[in-house]
PDB file of C-alpha atoms in Angstrom:
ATOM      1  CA  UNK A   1    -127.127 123.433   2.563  1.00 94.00           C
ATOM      2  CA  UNK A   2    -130.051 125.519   3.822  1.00 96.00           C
ATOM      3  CA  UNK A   3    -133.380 125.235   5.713  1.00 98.00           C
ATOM      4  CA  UNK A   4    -135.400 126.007   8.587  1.00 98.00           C
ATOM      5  CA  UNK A   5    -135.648 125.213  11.977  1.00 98.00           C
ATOM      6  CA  UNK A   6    -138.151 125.244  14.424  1.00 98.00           C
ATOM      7  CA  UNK A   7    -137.261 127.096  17.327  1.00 98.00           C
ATOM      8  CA  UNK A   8    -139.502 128.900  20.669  1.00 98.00           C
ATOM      9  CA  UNK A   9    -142.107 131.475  18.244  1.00 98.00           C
ATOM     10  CA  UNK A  10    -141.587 130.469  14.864  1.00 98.00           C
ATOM     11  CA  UNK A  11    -139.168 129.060  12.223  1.00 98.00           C
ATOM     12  CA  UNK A  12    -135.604 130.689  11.215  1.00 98.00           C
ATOM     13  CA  UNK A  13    -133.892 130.002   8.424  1.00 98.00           C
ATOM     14  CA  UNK A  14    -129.767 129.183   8.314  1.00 98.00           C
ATOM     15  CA  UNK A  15    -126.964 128.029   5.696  1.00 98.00           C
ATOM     16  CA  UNK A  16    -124.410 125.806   6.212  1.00 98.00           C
ATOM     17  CA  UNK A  17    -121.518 126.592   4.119  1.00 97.00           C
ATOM     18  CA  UNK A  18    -118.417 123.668   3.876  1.00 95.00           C
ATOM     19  CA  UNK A  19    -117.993 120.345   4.743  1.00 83.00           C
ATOM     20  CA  UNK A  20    -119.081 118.252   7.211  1.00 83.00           C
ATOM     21  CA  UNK A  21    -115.809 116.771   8.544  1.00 81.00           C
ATOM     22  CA  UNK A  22    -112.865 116.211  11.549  1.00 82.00           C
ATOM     23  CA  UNK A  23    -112.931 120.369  11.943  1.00 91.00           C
ATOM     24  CA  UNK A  24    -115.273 121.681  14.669  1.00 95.00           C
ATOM     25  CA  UNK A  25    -117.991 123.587  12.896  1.00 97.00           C
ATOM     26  CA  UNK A  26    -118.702 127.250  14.081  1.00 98.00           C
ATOM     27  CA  UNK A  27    -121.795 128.670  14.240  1.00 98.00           C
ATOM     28  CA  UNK A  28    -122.090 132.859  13.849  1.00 98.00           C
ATOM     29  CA  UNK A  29    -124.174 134.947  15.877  1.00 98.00           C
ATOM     30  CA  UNK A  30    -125.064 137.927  13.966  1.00 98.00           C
ATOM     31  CA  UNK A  31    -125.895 141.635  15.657  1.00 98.00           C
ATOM     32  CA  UNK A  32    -128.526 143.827  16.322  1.00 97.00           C
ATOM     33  CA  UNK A  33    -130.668 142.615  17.756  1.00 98.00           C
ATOM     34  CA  UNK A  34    -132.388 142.205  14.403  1.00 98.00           C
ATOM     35  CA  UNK A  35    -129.379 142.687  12.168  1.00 98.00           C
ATOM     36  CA  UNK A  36    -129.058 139.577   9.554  1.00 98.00           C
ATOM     37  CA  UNK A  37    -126.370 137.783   8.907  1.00 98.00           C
ATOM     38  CA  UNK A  38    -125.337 139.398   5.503  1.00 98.00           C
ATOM     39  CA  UNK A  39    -122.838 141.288   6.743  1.00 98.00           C
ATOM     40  CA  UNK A  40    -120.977 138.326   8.479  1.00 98.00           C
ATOM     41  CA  UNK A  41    -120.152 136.890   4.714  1.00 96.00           C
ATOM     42  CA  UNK A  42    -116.613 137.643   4.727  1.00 97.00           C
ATOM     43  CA  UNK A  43    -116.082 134.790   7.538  1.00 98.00           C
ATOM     44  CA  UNK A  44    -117.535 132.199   4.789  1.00 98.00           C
ATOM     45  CA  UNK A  45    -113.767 132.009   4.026  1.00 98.00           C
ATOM     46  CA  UNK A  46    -112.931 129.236   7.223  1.00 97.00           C
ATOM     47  CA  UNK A  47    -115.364 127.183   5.659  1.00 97.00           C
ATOM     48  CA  UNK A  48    -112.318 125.696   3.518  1.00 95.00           C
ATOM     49  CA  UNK A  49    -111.606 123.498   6.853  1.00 94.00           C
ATOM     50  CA  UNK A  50    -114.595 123.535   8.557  1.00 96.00           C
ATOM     51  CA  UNK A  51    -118.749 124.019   8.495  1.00 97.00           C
ATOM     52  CA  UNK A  52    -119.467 127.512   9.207  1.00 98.00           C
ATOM     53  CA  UNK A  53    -123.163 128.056  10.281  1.00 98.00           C
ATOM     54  CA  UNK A  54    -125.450 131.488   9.317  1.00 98.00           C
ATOM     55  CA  UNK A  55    -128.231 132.156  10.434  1.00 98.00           C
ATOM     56  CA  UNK A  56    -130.728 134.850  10.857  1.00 98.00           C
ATOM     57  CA  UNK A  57    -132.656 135.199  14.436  1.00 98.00           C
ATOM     58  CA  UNK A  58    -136.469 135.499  14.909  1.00 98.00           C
ATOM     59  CA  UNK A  59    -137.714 138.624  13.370  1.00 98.00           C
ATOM     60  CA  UNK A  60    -135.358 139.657  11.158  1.00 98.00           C
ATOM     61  CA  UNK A  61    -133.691 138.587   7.489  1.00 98.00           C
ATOM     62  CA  UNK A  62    -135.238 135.617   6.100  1.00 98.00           C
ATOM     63  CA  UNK A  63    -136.474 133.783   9.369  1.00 98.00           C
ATOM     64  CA  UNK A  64    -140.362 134.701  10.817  1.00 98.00           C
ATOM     65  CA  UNK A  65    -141.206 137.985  11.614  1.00 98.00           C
ATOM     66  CA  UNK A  66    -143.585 137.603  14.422  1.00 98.00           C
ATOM     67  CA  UNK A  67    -145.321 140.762  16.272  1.00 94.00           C
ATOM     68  CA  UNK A  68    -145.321 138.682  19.832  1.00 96.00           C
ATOM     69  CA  UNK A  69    -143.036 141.546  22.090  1.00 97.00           C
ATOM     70  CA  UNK A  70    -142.820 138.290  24.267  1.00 97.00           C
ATOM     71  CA  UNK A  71    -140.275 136.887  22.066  1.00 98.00           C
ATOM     72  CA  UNK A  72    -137.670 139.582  22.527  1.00 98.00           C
ATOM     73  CA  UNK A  73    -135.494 137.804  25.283  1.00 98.00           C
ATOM     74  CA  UNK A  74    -132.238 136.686  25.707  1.00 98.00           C
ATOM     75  CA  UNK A  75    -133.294 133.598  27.007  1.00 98.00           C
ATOM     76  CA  UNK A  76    -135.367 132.817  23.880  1.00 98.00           C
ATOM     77  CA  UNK A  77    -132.990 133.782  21.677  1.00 98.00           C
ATOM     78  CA  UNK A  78    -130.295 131.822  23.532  1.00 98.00           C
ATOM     79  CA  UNK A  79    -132.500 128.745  22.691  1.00 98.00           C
ATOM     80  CA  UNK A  80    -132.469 129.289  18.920  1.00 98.00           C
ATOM     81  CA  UNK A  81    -129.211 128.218  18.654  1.00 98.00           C
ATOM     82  CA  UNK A  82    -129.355 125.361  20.610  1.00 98.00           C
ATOM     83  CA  UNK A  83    -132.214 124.323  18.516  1.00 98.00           C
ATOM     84  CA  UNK A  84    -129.630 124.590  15.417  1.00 98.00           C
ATOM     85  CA  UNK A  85    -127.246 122.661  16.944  1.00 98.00           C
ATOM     86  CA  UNK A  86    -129.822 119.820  17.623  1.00 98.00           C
ATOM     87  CA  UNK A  87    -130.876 120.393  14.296  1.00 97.00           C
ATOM     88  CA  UNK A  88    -127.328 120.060  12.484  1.00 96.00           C
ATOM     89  CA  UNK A  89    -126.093 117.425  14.511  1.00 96.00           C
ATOM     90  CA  UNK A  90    -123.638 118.821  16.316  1.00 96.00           C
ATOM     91  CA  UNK A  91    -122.127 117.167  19.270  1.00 96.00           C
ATOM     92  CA  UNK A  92    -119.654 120.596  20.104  1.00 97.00           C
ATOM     93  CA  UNK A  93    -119.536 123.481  18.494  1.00 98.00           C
ATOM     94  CA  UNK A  94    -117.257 126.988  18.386  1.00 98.00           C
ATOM     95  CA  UNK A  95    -119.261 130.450  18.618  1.00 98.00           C
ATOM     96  CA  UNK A  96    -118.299 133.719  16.757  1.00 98.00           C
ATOM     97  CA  UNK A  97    -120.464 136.655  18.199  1.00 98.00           C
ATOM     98  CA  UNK A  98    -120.933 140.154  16.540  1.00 98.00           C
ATOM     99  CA  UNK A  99    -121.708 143.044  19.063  1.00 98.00           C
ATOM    100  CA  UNK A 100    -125.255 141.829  20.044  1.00 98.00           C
ATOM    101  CA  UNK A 101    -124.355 137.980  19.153  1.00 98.00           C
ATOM    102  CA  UNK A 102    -121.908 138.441  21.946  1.00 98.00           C
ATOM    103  CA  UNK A 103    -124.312 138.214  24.835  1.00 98.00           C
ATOM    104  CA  UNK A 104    -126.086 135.413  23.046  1.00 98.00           C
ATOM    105  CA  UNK A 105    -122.566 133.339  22.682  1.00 98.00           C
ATOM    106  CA  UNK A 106    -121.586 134.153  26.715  1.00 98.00           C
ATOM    107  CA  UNK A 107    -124.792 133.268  27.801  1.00 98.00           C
ATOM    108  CA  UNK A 108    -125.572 130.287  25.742  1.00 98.00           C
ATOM    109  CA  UNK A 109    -121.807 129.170  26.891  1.00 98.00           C
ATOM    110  CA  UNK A 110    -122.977 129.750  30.548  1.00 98.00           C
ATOM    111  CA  UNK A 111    -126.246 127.555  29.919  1.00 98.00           C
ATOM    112  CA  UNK A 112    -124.510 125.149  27.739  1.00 98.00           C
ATOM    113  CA  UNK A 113    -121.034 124.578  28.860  1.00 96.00           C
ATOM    114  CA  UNK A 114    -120.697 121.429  27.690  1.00 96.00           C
ATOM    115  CA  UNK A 115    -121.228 121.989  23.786  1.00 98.00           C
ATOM    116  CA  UNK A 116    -119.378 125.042  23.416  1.00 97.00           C
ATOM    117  CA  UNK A 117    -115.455 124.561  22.690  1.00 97.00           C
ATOM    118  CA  UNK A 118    -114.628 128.115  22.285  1.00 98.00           C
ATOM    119  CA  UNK A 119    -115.843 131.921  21.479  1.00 98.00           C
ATOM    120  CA  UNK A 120    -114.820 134.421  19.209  1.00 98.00           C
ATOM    121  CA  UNK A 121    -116.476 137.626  20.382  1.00 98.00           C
ATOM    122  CA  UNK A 122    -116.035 140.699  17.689  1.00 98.00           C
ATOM    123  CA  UNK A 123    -117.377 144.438  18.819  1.00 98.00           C
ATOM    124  CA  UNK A 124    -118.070 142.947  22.117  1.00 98.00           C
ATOM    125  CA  UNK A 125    -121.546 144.214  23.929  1.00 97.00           C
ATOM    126  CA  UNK A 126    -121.550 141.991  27.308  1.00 97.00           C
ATOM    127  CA  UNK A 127    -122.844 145.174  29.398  1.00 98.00           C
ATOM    128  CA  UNK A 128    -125.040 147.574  27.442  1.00 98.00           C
ATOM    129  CA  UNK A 129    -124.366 150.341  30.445  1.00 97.00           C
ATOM    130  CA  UNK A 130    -121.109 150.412  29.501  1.00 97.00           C
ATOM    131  CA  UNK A 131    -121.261 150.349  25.738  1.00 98.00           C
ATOM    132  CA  UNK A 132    -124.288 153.268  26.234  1.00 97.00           C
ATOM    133  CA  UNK A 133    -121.308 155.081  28.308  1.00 97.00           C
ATOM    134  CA  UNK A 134    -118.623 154.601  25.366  1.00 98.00           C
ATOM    135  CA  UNK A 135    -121.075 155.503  22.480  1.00 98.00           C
ATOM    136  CA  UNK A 136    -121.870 158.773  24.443  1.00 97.00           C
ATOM    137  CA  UNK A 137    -118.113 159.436  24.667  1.00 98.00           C
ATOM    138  CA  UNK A 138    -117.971 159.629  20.939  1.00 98.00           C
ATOM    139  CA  UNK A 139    -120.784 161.159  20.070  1.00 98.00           C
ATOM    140  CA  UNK A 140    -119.055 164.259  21.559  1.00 98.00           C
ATOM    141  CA  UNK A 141    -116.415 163.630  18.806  1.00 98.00           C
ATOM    142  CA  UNK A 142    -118.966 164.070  16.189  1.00 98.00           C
ATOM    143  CA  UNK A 143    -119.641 167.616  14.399  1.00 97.00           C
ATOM    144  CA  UNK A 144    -121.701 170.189  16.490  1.00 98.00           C
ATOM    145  CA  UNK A 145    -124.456 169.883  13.861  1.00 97.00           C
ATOM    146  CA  UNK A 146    -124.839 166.770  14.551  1.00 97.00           C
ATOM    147  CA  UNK A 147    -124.534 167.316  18.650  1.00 97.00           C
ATOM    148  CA  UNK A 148    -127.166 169.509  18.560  1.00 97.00           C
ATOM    149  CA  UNK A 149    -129.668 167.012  16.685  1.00 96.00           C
ATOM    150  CA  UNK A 150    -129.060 164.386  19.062  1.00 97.00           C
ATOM    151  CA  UNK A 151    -129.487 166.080  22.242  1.00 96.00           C
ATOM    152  CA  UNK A 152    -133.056 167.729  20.350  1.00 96.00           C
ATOM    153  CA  UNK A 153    -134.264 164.580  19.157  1.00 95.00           C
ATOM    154  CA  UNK A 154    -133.796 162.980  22.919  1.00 95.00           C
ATOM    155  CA  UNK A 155    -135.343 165.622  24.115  1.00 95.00           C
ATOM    156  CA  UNK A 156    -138.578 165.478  22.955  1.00 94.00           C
ATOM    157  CA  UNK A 157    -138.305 161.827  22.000  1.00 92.00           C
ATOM    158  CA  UNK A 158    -138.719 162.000  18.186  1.00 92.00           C
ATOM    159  CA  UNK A 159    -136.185 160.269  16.235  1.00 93.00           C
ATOM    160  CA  UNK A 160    -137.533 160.247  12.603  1.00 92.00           C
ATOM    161  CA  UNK A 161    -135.814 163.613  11.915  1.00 92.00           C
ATOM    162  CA  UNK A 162    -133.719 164.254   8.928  1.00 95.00           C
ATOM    163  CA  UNK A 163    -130.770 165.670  11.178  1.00 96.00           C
ATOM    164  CA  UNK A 164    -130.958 162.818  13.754  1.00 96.00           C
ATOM    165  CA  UNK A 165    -130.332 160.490  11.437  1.00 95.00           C
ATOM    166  CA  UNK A 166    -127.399 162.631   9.684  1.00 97.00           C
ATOM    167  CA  UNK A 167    -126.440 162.743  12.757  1.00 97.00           C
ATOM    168  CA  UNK A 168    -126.399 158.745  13.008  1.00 96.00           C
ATOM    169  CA  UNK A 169    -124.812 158.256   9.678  1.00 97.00           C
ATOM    170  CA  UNK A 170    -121.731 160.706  10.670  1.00 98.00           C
ATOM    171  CA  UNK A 171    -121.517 158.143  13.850  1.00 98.00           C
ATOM    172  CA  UNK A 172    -121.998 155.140  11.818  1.00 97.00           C
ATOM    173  CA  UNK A 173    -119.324 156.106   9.602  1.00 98.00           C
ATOM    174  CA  UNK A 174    -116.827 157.084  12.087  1.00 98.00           C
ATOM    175  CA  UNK A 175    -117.206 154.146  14.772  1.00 98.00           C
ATOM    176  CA  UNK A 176    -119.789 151.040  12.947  1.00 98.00           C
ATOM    177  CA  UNK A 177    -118.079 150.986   9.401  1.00 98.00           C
ATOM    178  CA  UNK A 178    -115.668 153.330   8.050  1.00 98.00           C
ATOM    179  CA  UNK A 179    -115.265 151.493   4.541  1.00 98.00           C
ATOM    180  CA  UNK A 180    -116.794 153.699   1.525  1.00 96.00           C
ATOM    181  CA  UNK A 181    -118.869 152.935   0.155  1.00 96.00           C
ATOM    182  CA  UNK A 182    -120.604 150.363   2.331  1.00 97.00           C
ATOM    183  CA  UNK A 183    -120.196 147.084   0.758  1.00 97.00           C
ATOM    184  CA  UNK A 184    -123.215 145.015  -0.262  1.00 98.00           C
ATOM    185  CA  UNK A 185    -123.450 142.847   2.232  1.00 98.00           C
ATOM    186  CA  UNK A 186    -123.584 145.601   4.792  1.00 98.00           C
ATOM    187  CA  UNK A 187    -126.791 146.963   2.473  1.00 97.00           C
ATOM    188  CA  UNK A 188    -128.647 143.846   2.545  1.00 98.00           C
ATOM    189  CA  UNK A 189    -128.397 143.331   6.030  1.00 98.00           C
ATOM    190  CA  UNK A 190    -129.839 147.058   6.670  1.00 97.00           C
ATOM    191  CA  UNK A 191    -132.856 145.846   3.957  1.00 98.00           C
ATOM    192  CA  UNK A 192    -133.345 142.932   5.918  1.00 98.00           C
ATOM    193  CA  UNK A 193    -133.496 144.490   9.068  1.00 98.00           C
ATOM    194  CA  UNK A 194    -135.749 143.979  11.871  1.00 98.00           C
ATOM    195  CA  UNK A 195    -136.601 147.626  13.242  1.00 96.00           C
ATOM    196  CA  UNK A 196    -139.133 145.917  15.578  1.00 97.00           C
ATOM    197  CA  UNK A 197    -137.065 143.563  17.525  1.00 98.00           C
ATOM    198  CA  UNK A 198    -133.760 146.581  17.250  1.00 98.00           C
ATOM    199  CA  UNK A 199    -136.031 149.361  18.395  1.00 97.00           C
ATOM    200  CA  UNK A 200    -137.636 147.577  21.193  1.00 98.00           C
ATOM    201  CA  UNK A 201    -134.784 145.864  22.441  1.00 98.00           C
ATOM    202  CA  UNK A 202    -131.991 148.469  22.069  1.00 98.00           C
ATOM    203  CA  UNK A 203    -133.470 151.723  20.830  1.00 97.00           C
ATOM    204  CA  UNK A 204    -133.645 153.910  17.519  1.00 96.00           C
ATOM    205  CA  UNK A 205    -129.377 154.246  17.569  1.00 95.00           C
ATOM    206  CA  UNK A 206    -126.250 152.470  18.929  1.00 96.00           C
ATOM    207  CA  UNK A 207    -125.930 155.595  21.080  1.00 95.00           C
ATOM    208  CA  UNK A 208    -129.616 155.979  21.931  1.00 94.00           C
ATOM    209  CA  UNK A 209    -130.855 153.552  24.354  1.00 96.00           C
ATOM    210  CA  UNK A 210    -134.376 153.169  25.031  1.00 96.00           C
ATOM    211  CA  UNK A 211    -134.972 149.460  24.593  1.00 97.00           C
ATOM    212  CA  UNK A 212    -135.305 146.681  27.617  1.00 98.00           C
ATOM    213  CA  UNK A 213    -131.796 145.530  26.647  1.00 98.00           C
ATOM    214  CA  UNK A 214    -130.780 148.844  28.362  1.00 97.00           C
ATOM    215  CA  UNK A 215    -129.997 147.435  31.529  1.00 97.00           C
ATOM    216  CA  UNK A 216    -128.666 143.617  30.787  1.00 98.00           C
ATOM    217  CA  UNK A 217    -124.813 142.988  31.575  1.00 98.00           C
ATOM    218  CA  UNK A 218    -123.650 139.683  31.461  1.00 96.00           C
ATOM    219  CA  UNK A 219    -120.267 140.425  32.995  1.00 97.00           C
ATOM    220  CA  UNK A 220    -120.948 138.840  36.517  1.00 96.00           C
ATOM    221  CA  UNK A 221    -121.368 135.101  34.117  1.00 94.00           C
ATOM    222  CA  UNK A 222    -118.261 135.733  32.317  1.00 98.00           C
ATOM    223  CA  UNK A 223    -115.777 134.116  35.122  1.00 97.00           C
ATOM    224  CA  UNK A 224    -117.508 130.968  34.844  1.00 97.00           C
ATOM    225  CA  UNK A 225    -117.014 130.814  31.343  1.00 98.00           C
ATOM    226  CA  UNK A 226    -113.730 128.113  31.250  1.00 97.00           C
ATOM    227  CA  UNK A 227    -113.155 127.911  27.412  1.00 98.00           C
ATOM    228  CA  UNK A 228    -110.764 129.394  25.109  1.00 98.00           C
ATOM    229  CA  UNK A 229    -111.905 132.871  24.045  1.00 98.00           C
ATOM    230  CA  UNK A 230    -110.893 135.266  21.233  1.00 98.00           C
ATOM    231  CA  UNK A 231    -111.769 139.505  21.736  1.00 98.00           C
ATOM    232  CA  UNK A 232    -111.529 140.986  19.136  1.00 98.00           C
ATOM    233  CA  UNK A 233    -112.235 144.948  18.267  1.00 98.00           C
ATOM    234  CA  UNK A 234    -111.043 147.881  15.693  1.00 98.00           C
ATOM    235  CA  UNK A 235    -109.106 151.044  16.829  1.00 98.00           C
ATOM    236  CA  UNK A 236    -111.755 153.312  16.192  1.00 98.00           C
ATOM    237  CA  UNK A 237    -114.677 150.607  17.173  1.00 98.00           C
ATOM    238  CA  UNK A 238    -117.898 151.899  19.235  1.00 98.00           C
ATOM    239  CA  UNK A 239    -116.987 148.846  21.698  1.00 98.00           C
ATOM    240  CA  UNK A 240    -114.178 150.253  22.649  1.00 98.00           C
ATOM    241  CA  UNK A 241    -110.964 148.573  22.826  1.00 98.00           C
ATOM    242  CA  UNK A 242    -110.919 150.046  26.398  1.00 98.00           C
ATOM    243  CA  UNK A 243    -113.871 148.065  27.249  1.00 98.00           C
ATOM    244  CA  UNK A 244    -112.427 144.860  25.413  1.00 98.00           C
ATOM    245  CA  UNK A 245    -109.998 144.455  27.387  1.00 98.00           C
ATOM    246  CA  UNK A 246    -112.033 145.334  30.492  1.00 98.00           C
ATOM    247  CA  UNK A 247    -113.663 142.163  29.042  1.00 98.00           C
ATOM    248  CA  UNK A 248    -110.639 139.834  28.517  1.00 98.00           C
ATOM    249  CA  UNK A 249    -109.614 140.601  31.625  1.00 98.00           C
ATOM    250  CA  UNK A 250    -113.055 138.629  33.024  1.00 98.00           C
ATOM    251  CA  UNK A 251    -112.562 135.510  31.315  1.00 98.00           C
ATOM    252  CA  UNK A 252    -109.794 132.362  32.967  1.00 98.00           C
ATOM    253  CA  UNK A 253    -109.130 131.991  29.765  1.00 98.00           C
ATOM    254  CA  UNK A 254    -108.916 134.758  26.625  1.00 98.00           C
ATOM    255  CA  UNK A 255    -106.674 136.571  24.045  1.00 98.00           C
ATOM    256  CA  UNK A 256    -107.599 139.583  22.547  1.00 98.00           C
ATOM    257  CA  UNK A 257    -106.762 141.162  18.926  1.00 98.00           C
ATOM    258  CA  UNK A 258    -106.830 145.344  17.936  1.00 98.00           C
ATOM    259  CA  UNK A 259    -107.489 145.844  14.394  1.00 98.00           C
ATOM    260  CA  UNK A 260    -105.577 149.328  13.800  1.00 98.00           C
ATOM    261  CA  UNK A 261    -107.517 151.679  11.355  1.00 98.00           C
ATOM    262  CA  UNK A 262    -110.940 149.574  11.836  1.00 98.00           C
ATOM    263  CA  UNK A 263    -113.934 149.731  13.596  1.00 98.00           C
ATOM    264  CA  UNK A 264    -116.855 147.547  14.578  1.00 98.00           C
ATOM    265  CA  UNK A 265    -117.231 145.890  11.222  1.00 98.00           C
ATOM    266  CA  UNK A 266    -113.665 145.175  11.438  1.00 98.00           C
ATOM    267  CA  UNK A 267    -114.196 141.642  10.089  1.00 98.00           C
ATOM    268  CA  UNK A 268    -115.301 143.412   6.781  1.00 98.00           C
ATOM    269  CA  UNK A 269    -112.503 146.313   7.096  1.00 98.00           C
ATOM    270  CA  UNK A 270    -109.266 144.243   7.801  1.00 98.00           C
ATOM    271  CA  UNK A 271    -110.921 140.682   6.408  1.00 98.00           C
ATOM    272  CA  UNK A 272    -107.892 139.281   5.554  1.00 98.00           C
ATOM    273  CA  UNK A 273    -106.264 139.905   8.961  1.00 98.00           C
ATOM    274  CA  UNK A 274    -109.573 138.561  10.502  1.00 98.00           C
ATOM    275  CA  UNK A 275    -109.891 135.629   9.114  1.00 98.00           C
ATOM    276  CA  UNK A 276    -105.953 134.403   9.811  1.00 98.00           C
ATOM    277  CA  UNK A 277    -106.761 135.494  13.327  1.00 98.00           C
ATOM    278  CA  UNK A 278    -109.583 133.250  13.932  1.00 98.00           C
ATOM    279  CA  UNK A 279    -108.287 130.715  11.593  1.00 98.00           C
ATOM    280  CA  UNK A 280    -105.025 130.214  13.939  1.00 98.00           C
ATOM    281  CA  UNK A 281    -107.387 130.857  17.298  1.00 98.00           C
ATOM    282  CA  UNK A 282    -109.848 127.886  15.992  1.00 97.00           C
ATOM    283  CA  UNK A 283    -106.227 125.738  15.393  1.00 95.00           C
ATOM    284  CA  UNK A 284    -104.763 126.572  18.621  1.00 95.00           C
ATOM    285  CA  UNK A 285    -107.993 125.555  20.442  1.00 94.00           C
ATOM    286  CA  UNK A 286    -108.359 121.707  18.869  1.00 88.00           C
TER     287      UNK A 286
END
């Protein structure tokens, strides 16, 4: 089943994949901002007990691409899915965040408390200080070529360079997704990409940060949240599994998971070990 919902700017569009039945459904809460879901296919495998929601936020994928800077809030986008859960019916619901969908799944939990039953949180992002500090970290792991392009292309504040963004695809590779090649999914969700919402929010690279997200942190909201939680990060991801932890150790109530050999796509890297992970988190919780 798939649509569109009205929601604060425009219309997005979502899937529901699996049966409507005694399972809670989950609803995913891609990156970015303005990543599409694409890349969050592999978790289409829980919907063999359970509805598992996609959708794709204002401004990117197939949803409404509107120019209105206005839009780019949390707060707004923190409405969108309560607008899908009015839309769908749902009376509770579980979240699974990707990096950016993080902060959207904490704070709509915050605002919310009483639909959400528990959060899966993958790459988590909840302070963007602190991921900016990490991503700097390992740039300096990266190849001096590559070193050099960054710290030239910050300087005078021109990022469309071939060696800047040689110098992103080394980082990519290393700390976003180290499979080879990329699988599709991870393609389509670069084609549908919303550079708009991603540049002015965040900035031109995970380890670049220009964008008005640069300051958020959501950290101070995460002792109130009283659910079950799941962390979950890869050895090598850009949210480090330093930081993870930091953030598990804010919640009343979380576990937290270490894919070894992955990184911040680790759902797509490891998606076996993944999926039982949530599978028997989502179990434990009802």
């Amino acid at each position: 089943m798939e649509g569109y919902v009205t929601v604060p700017g425009g219309r997005i569009w979502y899937e529901v994949q699996g049966r409507f039945g005694k399972m809670k459904p989950i609803i995913t809460i891609h990156g970015g901002p303005g990543v599409p879901h694409n890349y969050l296919e592999t978790i289409s495998a829980l919907s063999d007990e359970r509805p598992v929601v996609f959708y794709d936020q204002l401004g990117c994928g197939r949803s409404e691409r509107p120019s209105d800077r206005s839009l780019w809030r949390v707060d707004r986008f923190v409405e969108e899915i309560e607008c899908l859960r009015k839309e769908l019916g749902f009376s509770t619901i579980n979240l699974l965040g990707q990096s950016w969908g993080t902060i959207l799944a904490c704070e709509y939990s915050v605002k919310y408390p009483s639909f959400a039953e528990s959060l899966v949180l993958s790459g988590p992002a909840m302070s963007i200080k602190r991921f900016e500090s990490d991503t700097r970290k390992l740039v300096e792991t990266l190849s001096d070529h590559s070193q050099s392009a960054i710290k030239r292309a910050e300087s005078i504040g021109n990022f469309n360079g071939e060696s800047y963004h040689t110098a992103i695809s080394e980082f990519y590779g290393k700390y976003v997704c180290r499979m080879e090649p990329w699988p599709q999914c991870m393609n389509e969700a670069v084609a549908g990409m919303g550079e708009e919402v991603y540049n002015y929010m965040y900035g031109p690279s995970e380890f670049t940060v220009t964008g008005v997200l640069k300051d958020f942190d959501c950290t101070p909201h995460l002792e109130n949240i009283t659910v079950p939680v799941l962390l979950t990060c890869g050895e090598f991801d850009e949210a480090t599994p330093e930081t993870t932890r930091y953030y598990s150790s804010k919640f009343p109530n979380a576990t937290m998971k270490i894919f070894e050999g992955a990184s911040h796509e680790h759902h797509l890297e490891k998606a076996k070990e993944y999926i039982e992970a949530v599978r028997r988190f989502l179990k434990d919780v009802e």
